[in-house]
Amino acid sequence: MTIFAARWTAASIAAACVMATVCVMTAGCSRNCATCAPAVTREMPLTCGNADDATFARIVNTIGRAPQAPRFLMLSGGGSYGAWGAGVLNGWSARENGQRPRFELVTGSSTGAILGTWAFLGSEADASAKCAYTDTADNDVYDPALLSWIWLQPWRWGSIKPWVSLKNLGPLRDLFRKYTTMEQVEKVGAIYRDEGRVFLVGTVDLDLGAFCIWDMGRIAEEMIGASAEKKRQVYDRYMEIVMASSSNPGIFDPTFIPSRIDGDMHVDGGVRHQIFFLPSVAKAIGDGLALWQRAASTAKPAASIPGAGGDRKTTAPTTDAGGTGDPPSSACNASDDGSTPRMYAIVNLPSVVPRLCTGNDIYHIAQRSLTVLTIQSLIGDLHQAREQWEKMVGGGQPGEFCVSRIPEDVPTWPFADDFPECEMRELYAKAEQKALSAAPWEEAIPIGGPSPLPCGHSDEPKGEKCSAQAPGCE
């Protein structure tokens, strides 16, 4: 074979491979897209999620009859940086002698959706949050999608499957089911039924381009008194919605949630909101706070409720994290006597973009761009949430807006879709220490800026898997 022929053959093979890849990557174009079906367009409103007027009325009523000042919690996206949120929740419980506040409303997007179930259930679920983010490595979360795709191809099933993501979330589904049990989900339903408290999760319907709000307690309530088969079906739906909220598009595979003809394609809620306090949610909270204030002004002081604020004794700080040993600098860090409504926001992302020498290849360029976009989106969402809160409390209603975030001087790894086990444990420990410090919360919202940390490198070797098991995890 001549050199020319050899080169031509190699070029032909390369071109064929490229064309085959394009065909595979676009094979999903033939999907029966329910949202675009004429009947759907004519007859169905372009809405998504199951939260509706009844959900928001429940929020209003629950806040209005709260025995003490209502508490709210927003949990942001952040992928593996969710180790920060897990550490904050555990440290918060330790600070409050094992009783974090009970929240009238919890909202979660992306990794915040995963943390949300445990935050909603209270301190009894802290161990699940801890182990999920400290006893986890890359192979516990995803498989390389190319290998999964090859396994599913025509020589096995007779039709080409689209290659839809770089990583497959199958292992994460198993991990989440390990730490979020059927009993926990059923308890979410019981709290929803008996106490009226609400847990909302956000996803994005890619067909609609809309942010979807899911009332998870309403779904979980269907488990109560149901047959074993029905419980499994409800549990599966609950878990798939949380997985959808955590599926960073392109990086992880989307989730199809049956609701119309063939199921709608849902991805990470962070595509539209890294943390959500949307007008519909804000209005329900505002109406509820107005009811609560009227009731509180005419009623006698309510008996203290465990975990609600009035009978909790705050232990003296035992550690100092986040670089400050100063006394509390805001109302958020003052002793919580349960008299003033509080909105808590746990931010599971760096608030400044870490400096990084980005690899000159499509994978690292795309990852880096997504990181910059995500952090900037988060800052915008925080300012929007703060603005909504101030509108509500600006009419004479008291209220505090309290933020826990990863400090600028705390190092993180380059990408949130990597799960370096040892580094996650270190971030968890810093968050736990911060929650026990003199000033775990702040009122100011970051505006971005350069990172004070030295420049990293996108192709640095990942941290080794920790040799020792996380304490208390199996």
C-alpha positions as a Python dict, from the first residue, in 0.01 Angstrom:
ca = {
    (1, 'M'): (0, 0, 0),
    (2, 'T'): (139, 340, -95),
    (3, 'I'): (180, 614, 162),
    (4, 'F'): (-96, 810, -16),
    (5, 'A'): (-334, 514, -2),
    (6, 'A'): (-256, 451, 360),
    (7, 'R'): (-327, 813, 445),
    (8, 'W'): (-647, 807, 239),
    (9, 'T'): (-761, 491, 418),
    (10, 'A'): (-686, 639, 759),
    (11, 'A'): (-872, 959, 666),
    (12, 'S'): (-1169, 756, 543),
    (13, 'I'): (-1184, 559, 865),
    (14, 'A'): (-1161, 878, 1069),
    (15, 'A'): (-1438, 1042, 863),
    (16, 'A'): (-1657, 735, 901),
    (17, 'C'): (-1603, 741, 1277),
    (18, 'V'): (-1699, 1109, 1291),
    (19, 'M'): (-2014, 1050, 1084),
    (20, 'A'): (-2107, 750, 1298),
    (21, 'T'): (-2061, 958, 1611),
    (22, 'V'): (-2282, 1235, 1471),
    (23, 'C'): (-2549, 980, 1381),
    (24, 'V'): (-2536, 830, 1728),
    (25, 'M'): (-2537, 1166, 1904),
    (26, 'T'): (-2838, 1281, 1699),
    (27, 'A'): (-3030, 954, 1709),
    (28, 'G'): (-3260, 1101, 1971),
    (29, 'C'): (-3402, 1349, 1717),
    (30, 'S'): (-3667, 1096, 1619),
    (31, 'R'): (-3810, 1103, 1972),
    (32, 'N'): (-4187, 1144, 1992),
    (33, 'C'): (-4178, 1482, 2165),
    (34, 'A'): (-4506, 1505, 2356),
    (35, 'T'): (-4484, 1877, 2424),
    (36, 'C'): (-4484, 1957, 2051),
    (37, 'A'): (-4773, 1725, 1960),
    (38, 'P'): (-5061, 1926, 1804),
    (39, 'A'): (-5316, 1789, 2052),
    (40, 'V'): (-5096, 1888, 2344),
    (41, 'T'): (-5030, 2233, 2200),
    (42, 'R'): (-5403, 2292, 2154),
    (43, 'E'): (-5541, 2140, 2471),
    (44, 'M'): (-5275, 2141, 2743),
    (45, 'P'): (-5135, 2442, 2929),
    (46, 'L'): (-4760, 2478, 2903),
    (47, 'T'): (-4693, 2407, 3269),
    (48, 'C'): (-4490, 2144, 3445),
    (49, 'G'): (-4441, 2001, 3791),
    (50, 'N'): (-4722, 1921, 4032),
    (51, 'A'): (-4713, 2232, 4253),
    (52, 'D'): (-5035, 2425, 4209),
    (53, 'D'): (-5273, 2661, 4390),
    (54, 'A'): (-5337, 2396, 4655),
    (55, 'T'): (-4963, 2373, 4724),
    (56, 'F'): (-4928, 2747, 4774),
    (57, 'A'): (-5246, 2763, 4984),
    (58, 'R'): (-5098, 2494, 5207),
    (59, 'I'): (-4781, 2701, 5248),
    (60, 'V'): (-4988, 3007, 5346),
    (61, 'N'): (-5193, 2813, 5602),
    (62, 'T'): (-4895, 2630, 5751),
    (63, 'I'): (-4706, 2954, 5803),
    (64, 'G'): (-5014, 3131, 5935),
    (65, 'R'): (-5067, 2880, 6214),
    (66, 'A'): (-4701, 2827, 6304),
    (67, 'P'): (-4664, 2823, 6687),
    (68, 'Q'): (-4349, 3033, 6663),
    (69, 'A'): (-4173, 3242, 6402),
    (70, 'P'): (-4162, 3043, 6077),
    (71, 'R'): (-3836, 2910, 5944),
    (72, 'F'): (-3754, 2856, 5576),
    (73, 'L'): (-3459, 2685, 5408),
    (74, 'M'): (-3324, 2716, 5054),
    (75, 'L'): (-3062, 2464, 4938),
    (76, 'S'): (-2862, 2552, 4629),
    (77, 'G'): (-2715, 2340, 4355),
    (78, 'G'): (-2347, 2252, 4348),
    (79, 'G'): (-2289, 1884, 4264),
    (80, 'S'): (-2016, 1736, 4480),
    (81, 'Y'): (-1981, 2069, 4663),
    (82, 'G'): (-2298, 1956, 4839),
    (83, 'A'): (-2052, 1826, 5098),
    (84, 'W'): (-2067, 2182, 5232),
    (85, 'G'): (-2443, 2162, 5288),
    (86, 'A'): (-2414, 1820, 5452),
    (87, 'G'): (-2152, 1958, 5691),
    (88, 'V'): (-2361, 2265, 5772),
    (89, 'L'): (-2667, 2052, 5854),
    (90, 'N'): (-2469, 1821, 6082),
    (91, 'G'): (-2284, 2105, 6254),
    (92, 'W'): (-2609, 2296, 6297),
    (93, 'S'): (-2764, 1999, 6473),
    (94, 'A'): (-2462, 1964, 6701),
    (95, 'R'): (-2481, 2334, 6785),
    (96, 'E'): (-2850, 2305, 6873),
    (97, 'N'): (-2813, 1993, 7088),
    (98, 'G'): (-2946, 1763, 6819),
    (99, 'Q'): (-3247, 1974, 6721),
    (100, 'R'): (-3220, 2192, 6416),
    (101, 'P'): (-3517, 2422, 6355),
    (102, 'R'): (-3813, 2265, 6186),
    (103, 'F'): (-3881, 2435, 5855),
    (104, 'E'): (-4226, 2529, 5730),
    (105, 'L'): (-4081, 2522, 5377),
    (106, 'V'): (-3769, 2369, 5222),
    (107, 'T'): (-3671, 2426, 4858),
    (108, 'G'): (-3394, 2241, 4676),
    (109, 'S'): (-3242, 2252, 4329),
    (110, 'S'): (-2982, 2010, 4192),
    (111, 'T'): (-2766, 1880, 4480),
    (112, 'G'): (-2996, 2083, 4706),
    (113, 'A'): (-3279, 1854, 4600),
    (114, 'I'): (-3080, 1554, 4725),
    (115, 'L'): (-3003, 1727, 5056),
    (116, 'G'): (-3360, 1851, 5086),
    (117, 'T'): (-3520, 1527, 5201),
    (118, 'W'): (-3276, 1498, 5491),
    (119, 'A'): (-3299, 1867, 5583),
    (120, 'F'): (-3679, 1845, 5582),
    (121, 'L'): (-3684, 1537, 5807),
    (122, 'G'): (-3465, 1704, 6070),
    (123, 'S'): (-3157, 1606, 6264),
    (124, 'E'): (-3251, 1237, 6268),
    (125, 'A'): (-3154, 1220, 5899),
    (126, 'D'): (-2816, 1394, 5936),
    (127, 'A'): (-2621, 1068, 5914),
    (128, 'S'): (-2762, 1007, 5564),
    (129, 'A'): (-2644, 1347, 5446),
    (130, 'K'): (-2302, 1296, 5600),
    (131, 'C'): (-2237, 953, 5450),
    (132, 'A'): (-2373, 1045, 5107),
    (133, 'Y'): (-2114, 1322, 5075),
    (134, 'T'): (-1817, 1183, 5270),
    (135, 'D'): (-1818, 814, 5182),
    (136, 'T'): (-1858, 866, 4807),
    (137, 'A'): (-1617, 869, 4513),
    (138, 'D'): (-1655, 903, 4135),
    (139, 'N'): (-1736, 536, 4076),
    (140, 'D'): (-2017, 559, 4335),
    (141, 'V'): (-2187, 832, 4132),
    (142, 'Y'): (-2147, 762, 3761),
    (143, 'D'): (-2017, 535, 3487),
    (144, 'P'): (-1847, 665, 3172),
    (145, 'A'): (-2143, 705, 2938),
    (146, 'L'): (-1955, 579, 2631),
    (147, 'L'): (-1908, 238, 2790),
    (148, 'S'): (-2277, 229, 2888),
    (149, 'W'): (-2373, 332, 2535),
    (150, 'I'): (-2162, 58, 2376),
    (151, 'W'): (-2328, -195, 2606),
    (152, 'L'): (-2674, -88, 2488),
    (153, 'Q'): (-2608, -79, 2114),
    (154, 'P'): (-2768, -268, 1822),
    (155, 'W'): (-2580, -592, 1868),
    (156, 'R'): (-2768, -620, 2199),
    (157, 'W'): (-3110, -465, 2145),
    (158, 'G'): (-3153, -415, 1771),
    (159, 'S'): (-3178, -34, 1757),
    (160, 'I'): (-2936, 253, 1796),
    (161, 'K'): (-2960, 436, 2127),
    (162, 'P'): (-2853, 802, 2142),
    (163, 'W'): (-2538, 897, 2324),
    (164, 'V'): (-2685, 1169, 2546),
    (165, 'S'): (-2422, 1248, 2808),
    (166, 'L'): (-2060, 1216, 2910),
    (167, 'K'): (-2145, 1029, 3229),
    (168, 'N'): (-2420, 787, 3329),
    (169, 'L'): (-2593, 844, 3664),
    (170, 'G'): (-2690, 482, 3726),
    (171, 'P'): (-2463, 443, 4031),
    (172, 'L'): (-2596, 769, 4184),
    (173, 'R'): (-2948, 632, 4166),
    (174, 'D'): (-2834, 332, 4368),
    (175, 'L'): (-2643, 553, 4612),
    (176, 'F'): (-2939, 784, 4668),
    (177, 'R'): (-3166, 490, 4732),
    (178, 'K'): (-2916, 358, 4984),
    (179, 'Y'): (-2929, 676, 5191),
    (180, 'T'): (-3287, 786, 5116),
    (181, 'T'): (-3501, 495, 5222),
    (182, 'M'): (-3865, 420, 5158),
    (183, 'E'): (-3928, 483, 5527),
    (184, 'Q'): (-3777, 830, 5500),
    (185, 'V'): (-3985, 919, 5195),
    (186, 'E'): (-4302, 793, 5364),
    (187, 'K'): (-4217, 1012, 5664),
    (188, 'V'): (-4194, 1312, 5431),
    (189, 'G'): (-4552, 1229, 5335),
    (190, 'A'): (-4660, 1195, 5698),
    (191, 'I'): (-4513, 1537, 5786),
    (192, 'Y'): (-4689, 1685, 5485),
    (193, 'R'): (-5021, 1533, 5592),
    (194, 'D'): (-5001, 1592, 5968),
    (195, 'E'): (-4804, 1917, 5995),
    (196, 'G'): (-4865, 2077, 5658),
    (197, 'R'): (-4496, 2152, 5602),
    (198, 'V'): (-4380, 2157, 5240),
    (199, 'F'): (-4071, 2041, 5049),
    (200, 'L'): (-4033, 2172, 4694),
    (201, 'V'): (-3787, 2051, 4429),
    (202, 'G'): (-3705, 2223, 4100),
    (203, 'T'): (-3631, 2062, 3763),
    (204, 'V'): (-3618, 2202, 3410),
    (205, 'D'): (-3840, 2058, 3138),
    (206, 'L'): (-3616, 2089, 2833),
    (207, 'D'): (-3909, 2055, 2592),
    (208, 'L'): (-4088, 2352, 2749),
    (209, 'G'): (-3775, 2533, 2863),
    (210, 'A'): (-3962, 2586, 3190),
    (211, 'F'): (-3864, 2560, 3555),
    (212, 'C'): (-4088, 2298, 3715),
    (213, 'I'): (-4178, 2299, 4085),
    (214, 'W'): (-4256, 1964, 4246),
    (215, 'D'): (-4448, 1929, 4573),
    (216, 'M'): (-4262, 1627, 4708),
    (217, 'G'): (-4476, 1583, 5018),
    (218, 'R'): (-4786, 1546, 4803),
    (219, 'I'): (-4616, 1265, 4613),
    (220, 'A'): (-4480, 1096, 4927),
    (221, 'E'): (-4821, 1112, 5100),
    (222, 'E'): (-4949, 854, 4851),
    (223, 'M'): (-4731, 594, 5024),
    (224, 'I'): (-4925, 611, 5349),
    (225, 'G'): (-5150, 309, 5382),
    (226, 'A'): (-5073, 194, 5028),
    (227, 'S'): (-4989, -158, 4912),
    (228, 'A'): (-4627, -261, 4883),
    (229, 'E'): (-4644, -234, 4503),
    (230, 'K'): (-4797, 114, 4518),
    (231, 'K'): (-4537, 228, 4772),
    (232, 'R'): (-4261, 116, 4539),
    (233, 'Q'): (-4414, 305, 4248),
    (234, 'V'): (-4448, 627, 4451),
    (235, 'Y'): (-4098, 588, 4589),
    (236, 'D'): (-3959, 541, 4237),
    (237, 'R'): (-4134, 856, 4113),
    (238, 'Y'): (-4008, 1058, 4410),
    (239, 'M'): (-3652, 942, 4349),
    (240, 'E'): (-3664, 1006, 3975),
    (241, 'I'): (-3773, 1367, 4030),
    (242, 'V'): (-3482, 1424, 4266),
    (243, 'M'): (-3248, 1258, 4016),
    (244, 'A'): (-3384, 1479, 3738),
    (245, 'S'): (-3312, 1787, 3948),
    (246, 'S'): (-2951, 1666, 3985),
    (247, 'S'): (-2883, 1576, 3620),
    (248, 'N'): (-2649, 1840, 3480),
    (249, 'P'): (-2734, 1826, 3106),
    (250, 'G'): (-2465, 1702, 2874),
    (251, 'I'): (-2257, 1585, 3168),
    (252, 'F'): (-2524, 1347, 3305),
    (253, 'D'): (-2815, 1178, 3134),
    (254, 'P'): (-3162, 1339, 3150),
    (255, 'T'): (-3459, 1186, 3327),
    (256, 'F'): (-3794, 1119, 3160),
    (257, 'I'): (-4084, 1182, 3396),
    (258, 'P'): (-4416, 1043, 3267),
    (259, 'S'): (-4680, 1314, 3252),
    (260, 'R'): (-4797, 1348, 2894),
    (261, 'I'): (-4761, 1108, 2599),
    (262, 'D'): (-4412, 962, 2630),
    (263, 'G'): (-4274, 1144, 2931),
    (264, 'D'): (-4105, 1481, 2943),
    (265, 'M'): (-3729, 1528, 2936),
    (266, 'H'): (-3617, 1681, 3266),
    (267, 'V'): (-3272, 1799, 3368),
    (268, 'D'): (-3097, 1984, 3648),
    (269, 'G'): (-3303, 2261, 3808),
    (270, 'G'): (-2986, 2469, 3816),
    (271, 'V'): (-3017, 2522, 3440),
    (272, 'R'): (-3260, 2800, 3534),
    (273, 'H'): (-3224, 2849, 3909),
    (274, 'Q'): (-2935, 2740, 4131),
    (275, 'I'): (-3142, 2843, 4431),
    (276, 'F'): (-3509, 2923, 4401),
    (277, 'F'): (-3739, 3167, 4572),
    (278, 'L'): (-3967, 3243, 4281),
    (279, 'P'): (-4252, 3499, 4289),
    (280, 'S'): (-4516, 3229, 4337),
    (281, 'V'): (-4327, 3090, 4637),
    (282, 'A'): (-4251, 3438, 4771),
    (283, 'K'): (-4617, 3540, 4751),
    (284, 'A'): (-4726, 3233, 4946),
    (285, 'I'): (-4465, 3304, 5215),
    (286, 'G'): (-4560, 3671, 5229),
    (287, 'D'): (-4933, 3594, 5267),
    (288, 'G'): (-4852, 3334, 5530),
    (289, 'L'): (-4630, 3572, 5729),
    (290, 'A'): (-4907, 3833, 5726),
    (291, 'L'): (-5147, 3576, 5874),
    (292, 'W'): (-4888, 3465, 6129),
    (293, 'Q'): (-4819, 3823, 6238),
    (294, 'R'): (-5187, 3898, 6289),
    (295, 'A'): (-5230, 3579, 6491),
    (296, 'A'): (-4913, 3643, 6693),
    (297, 'S'): (-5020, 3996, 6780),
    (298, 'T'): (-5347, 3879, 6933),
    (299, 'A'): (-5253, 3544, 7083),
    (300, 'K'): (-5074, 3465, 7404),
    (301, 'P'): (-4713, 3343, 7368),
    (302, 'A'): (-4723, 2989, 7240),
    (303, 'A'): (-4564, 2708, 7434),
    (304, 'S'): (-4225, 2627, 7299),
    (305, 'I'): (-4208, 2347, 7047),
    (306, 'P'): (-3904, 2119, 7033),
    (307, 'G'): (-3689, 2228, 6746),
    (308, 'A'): (-3903, 2533, 6668),
    (309, 'G'): (-3680, 2785, 6836),
    (310, 'G'): (-3822, 2871, 7174),
    (311, 'D'): (-3684, 2597, 7398),
    (312, 'R'): (-3354, 2544, 7220),
    (313, 'K'): (-3034, 2628, 7402),
    (314, 'T'): (-2743, 2726, 7187),
    (315, 'T'): (-2414, 2583, 7303),
    (316, 'A'): (-2110, 2804, 7318),
    (317, 'P'): (-1901, 2781, 7001),
    (318, 'T'): (-1633, 2518, 7038),
    (319, 'T'): (-1444, 2573, 6715),
    (320, 'D'): (-1353, 2854, 6485),
    (321, 'A'): (-1377, 2808, 6110),
    (322, 'G'): (-1403, 3036, 5814),
    (323, 'G'): (-1120, 3254, 5935),
    (324, 'T'): (-1293, 3450, 6210),
    (325, 'G'): (-1310, 3434, 6586),
    (326, 'D'): (-1505, 3757, 6613),
    (327, 'P'): (-1834, 3775, 6806),
    (328, 'P'): (-2158, 3739, 6611),
    (329, 'S'): (-2175, 4016, 6352),
    (330, 'S'): (-2540, 3996, 6247),
    (331, 'A'): (-2886, 3922, 6378),
    (332, 'C'): (-2858, 3582, 6210),
    (333, 'N'): (-2592, 3482, 6463),
    (334, 'A'): (-2776, 3610, 6768),
    (335, 'S'): (-2951, 3364, 6996),
    (336, 'D'): (-3262, 3236, 6822),
    (337, 'D'): (-3557, 3294, 7055),
    (338, 'G'): (-3813, 3198, 6793),
    (339, 'S'): (-3966, 3546, 6770),
    (340, 'T'): (-3851, 3657, 6423),
    (341, 'P'): (-3905, 3479, 6090),
    (342, 'R'): (-3586, 3363, 5923),
    (343, 'M'): (-3495, 3258, 5573),
    (344, 'Y'): (-3185, 3039, 5565),
    (345, 'A'): (-2987, 2979, 5245),
    (346, 'I'): (-2719, 2710, 5227),
    (347, 'V'): (-2502, 2774, 4922),
    (348, 'N'): (-2324, 2465, 4792),
    (349, 'L'): (-2097, 2644, 4546),
    (350, 'P'): (-1796, 2873, 4569),
    (351, 'S'): (-1912, 3235, 4560),
    (352, 'V'): (-1611, 3337, 4349),
    (353, 'V'): (-1476, 3162, 4044),
    (354, 'P'): (-1157, 2975, 4138),
    (355, 'R'): (-860, 3056, 3916),
    (356, 'L'): (-775, 2766, 3688),
    (357, 'C'): (-538, 2692, 3401),
    (358, 'T'): (-798, 2540, 3169),
    (359, 'G'): (-703, 2247, 2951),
    (360, 'N'): (-711, 2328, 2577),
    (361, 'D'): (-965, 2061, 2483),
    (362, 'I'): (-1341, 2054, 2433),
    (363, 'Y'): (-1413, 1868, 2757),
    (364, 'H'): (-1225, 2103, 2990),
    (365, 'I'): (-1331, 2416, 2804),
    (366, 'A'): (-1698, 2314, 2830),
    (367, 'Q'): (-1664, 2219, 3196),
    (368, 'R'): (-1487, 2542, 3284),
    (369, 'S'): (-1742, 2755, 3097),
    (370, 'L'): (-2024, 2576, 3278),
    (371, 'T'): (-1855, 2640, 3614),
    (372, 'V'): (-1823, 3014, 3547),
    (373, 'L'): (-2182, 3034, 3423),
    (374, 'T'): (-2316, 2837, 3720),
    (375, 'I'): (-2145, 3049, 3984),
    (376, 'Q'): (-2260, 3373, 3821),
    (377, 'S'): (-2614, 3235, 3795),
    (378, 'L'): (-2605, 3146, 4163),
    (379, 'I'): (-2508, 3500, 4264),
    (380, 'G'): (-2795, 3637, 4056),
    (381, 'D'): (-3041, 3391, 4212),
    (382, 'L'): (-2925, 3489, 4563),
    (383, 'H'): (-2976, 3858, 4494),
    (384, 'Q'): (-3320, 3785, 4350),
    (385, 'A'): (-3413, 3581, 4657),
    (386, 'R'): (-3289, 3856, 4888),
    (387, 'E'): (-3488, 4113, 4694),
    (388, 'Q'): (-3805, 3903, 4717),
    (389, 'W'): (-3751, 3860, 5092),
    (390, 'E'): (-3696, 4232, 5151),
    (391, 'K'): (-4014, 4313, 4960),
    (392, 'M'): (-4205, 4088, 5199),
    (393, 'V'): (-4052, 4218, 5520),
    (394, 'G'): (-4027, 4578, 5401),
    (395, 'G'): (-4384, 4654, 5498),
    (396, 'G'): (-4312, 4640, 5867),
    (397, 'Q'): (-4284, 4263, 5896),
    (398, 'P'): (-3968, 4152, 6077),
    (399, 'G'): (-3743, 3898, 5912),
    (400, 'E'): (-3383, 3789, 5872),
    (401, 'F'): (-3207, 3653, 5564),
    (402, 'C'): (-2916, 3427, 5663),
    (403, 'V'): (-2658, 3277, 5427),
    (404, 'S'): (-2404, 2998, 5472),
    (405, 'R'): (-2154, 2974, 5187),
    (406, 'I'): (-1813, 2834, 5105),
    (407, 'P'): (-1563, 3107, 5208),
    (408, 'E'): (-1336, 3247, 4938),
    (409, 'D'): (-1024, 3114, 5113),
    (410, 'V'): (-1147, 2754, 5130),
    (411, 'P'): (-999, 2552, 4842),
    (412, 'T'): (-1225, 2338, 4625),
    (413, 'W'): (-1165, 2104, 4331),
    (414, 'P'): (-1207, 2233, 3974),
    (415, 'F'): (-1539, 2078, 3871),
    (416, 'A'): (-1859, 2005, 4062),
    (417, 'D'): (-1926, 1687, 3861),
    (418, 'D'): (-1608, 1527, 3996),
    (419, 'F'): (-1634, 1351, 4332),
    (420, 'P'): (-1288, 1344, 4497),
    (421, 'E'): (-1360, 1160, 4820),
    (422, 'C'): (-1086, 1301, 5045),
    (423, 'E'): (-1142, 1660, 4931),
    (424, 'M'): (-1517, 1623, 4989),
    (425, 'R'): (-1448, 1507, 5344),
    (426, 'E'): (-1226, 1809, 5401),
    (427, 'L'): (-1497, 2046, 5273),
    (428, 'Y'): (-1756, 1869, 5489),
    (429, 'A'): (-1534, 1913, 5798),
    (430, 'K'): (-1483, 2284, 5728),
    (431, 'A'): (-1858, 2333, 5691),
    (432, 'E'): (-1928, 2146, 6013),
    (433, 'Q'): (-1672, 2359, 6197),
    (434, 'K'): (-1817, 2676, 6047),
    (435, 'A'): (-2163, 2581, 6169),
    (436, 'L'): (-2018, 2547, 6522),
    (437, 'S'): (-1828, 2877, 6506),
    (438, 'A'): (-1923, 3213, 6658),
    (439, 'A'): (-2055, 3339, 6324),
    (440, 'P'): (-2196, 3057, 6110),
    (441, 'W'): (-2429, 3285, 5912),
    (442, 'E'): (-2392, 3611, 5724),
    (443, 'E'): (-2640, 3857, 5579),
    (444, 'A'): (-2425, 3993, 5298),
    (445, 'I'): (-2444, 3834, 4955),
    (446, 'P'): (-2122, 3797, 4754),
    (447, 'I'): (-2081, 3995, 4434),
    (448, 'G'): (-1805, 3784, 4285),
    (449, 'G'): (-1449, 3888, 4213),
    (450, 'P'): (-1109, 3724, 4186),
    (451, 'S'): (-1027, 3426, 4403),
    (452, 'P'): (-754, 3472, 4665),
    (453, 'L'): (-640, 3114, 4614),
    (454, 'P'): (-350, 3009, 4389),
    (455, 'C'): (-425, 2898, 4037),
    (456, 'G'): (-517, 2532, 3986),
    (457, 'H'): (-493, 2316, 3677),
    (458, 'S'): (-780, 2133, 3509),
    (459, 'D'): (-577, 1821, 3437),
    (460, 'E'): (-430, 1783, 3784),
    (461, 'P'): (-458, 1424, 3914),
    (462, 'K'): (-770, 1371, 4119),
    (463, 'G'): (-736, 1302, 4486),
    (464, 'E'): (-687, 939, 4575),
    (465, 'K'): (-975, 742, 4722),
    (466, 'C'): (-956, 771, 5099),
    (467, 'S'): (-822, 453, 5252),
    (468, 'A'): (-1032, 477, 5569),
    (469, 'Q'): (-1410, 458, 5565),
    (470, 'A'): (-1597, 768, 5675),
    (471, 'P'): (-1676, 736, 6048),
    (472, 'G'): (-2022, 594, 6109),
    (473, 'C'): (-2088, 506, 5743),
    (474, 'E'): (-2142, 157, 5608),
}
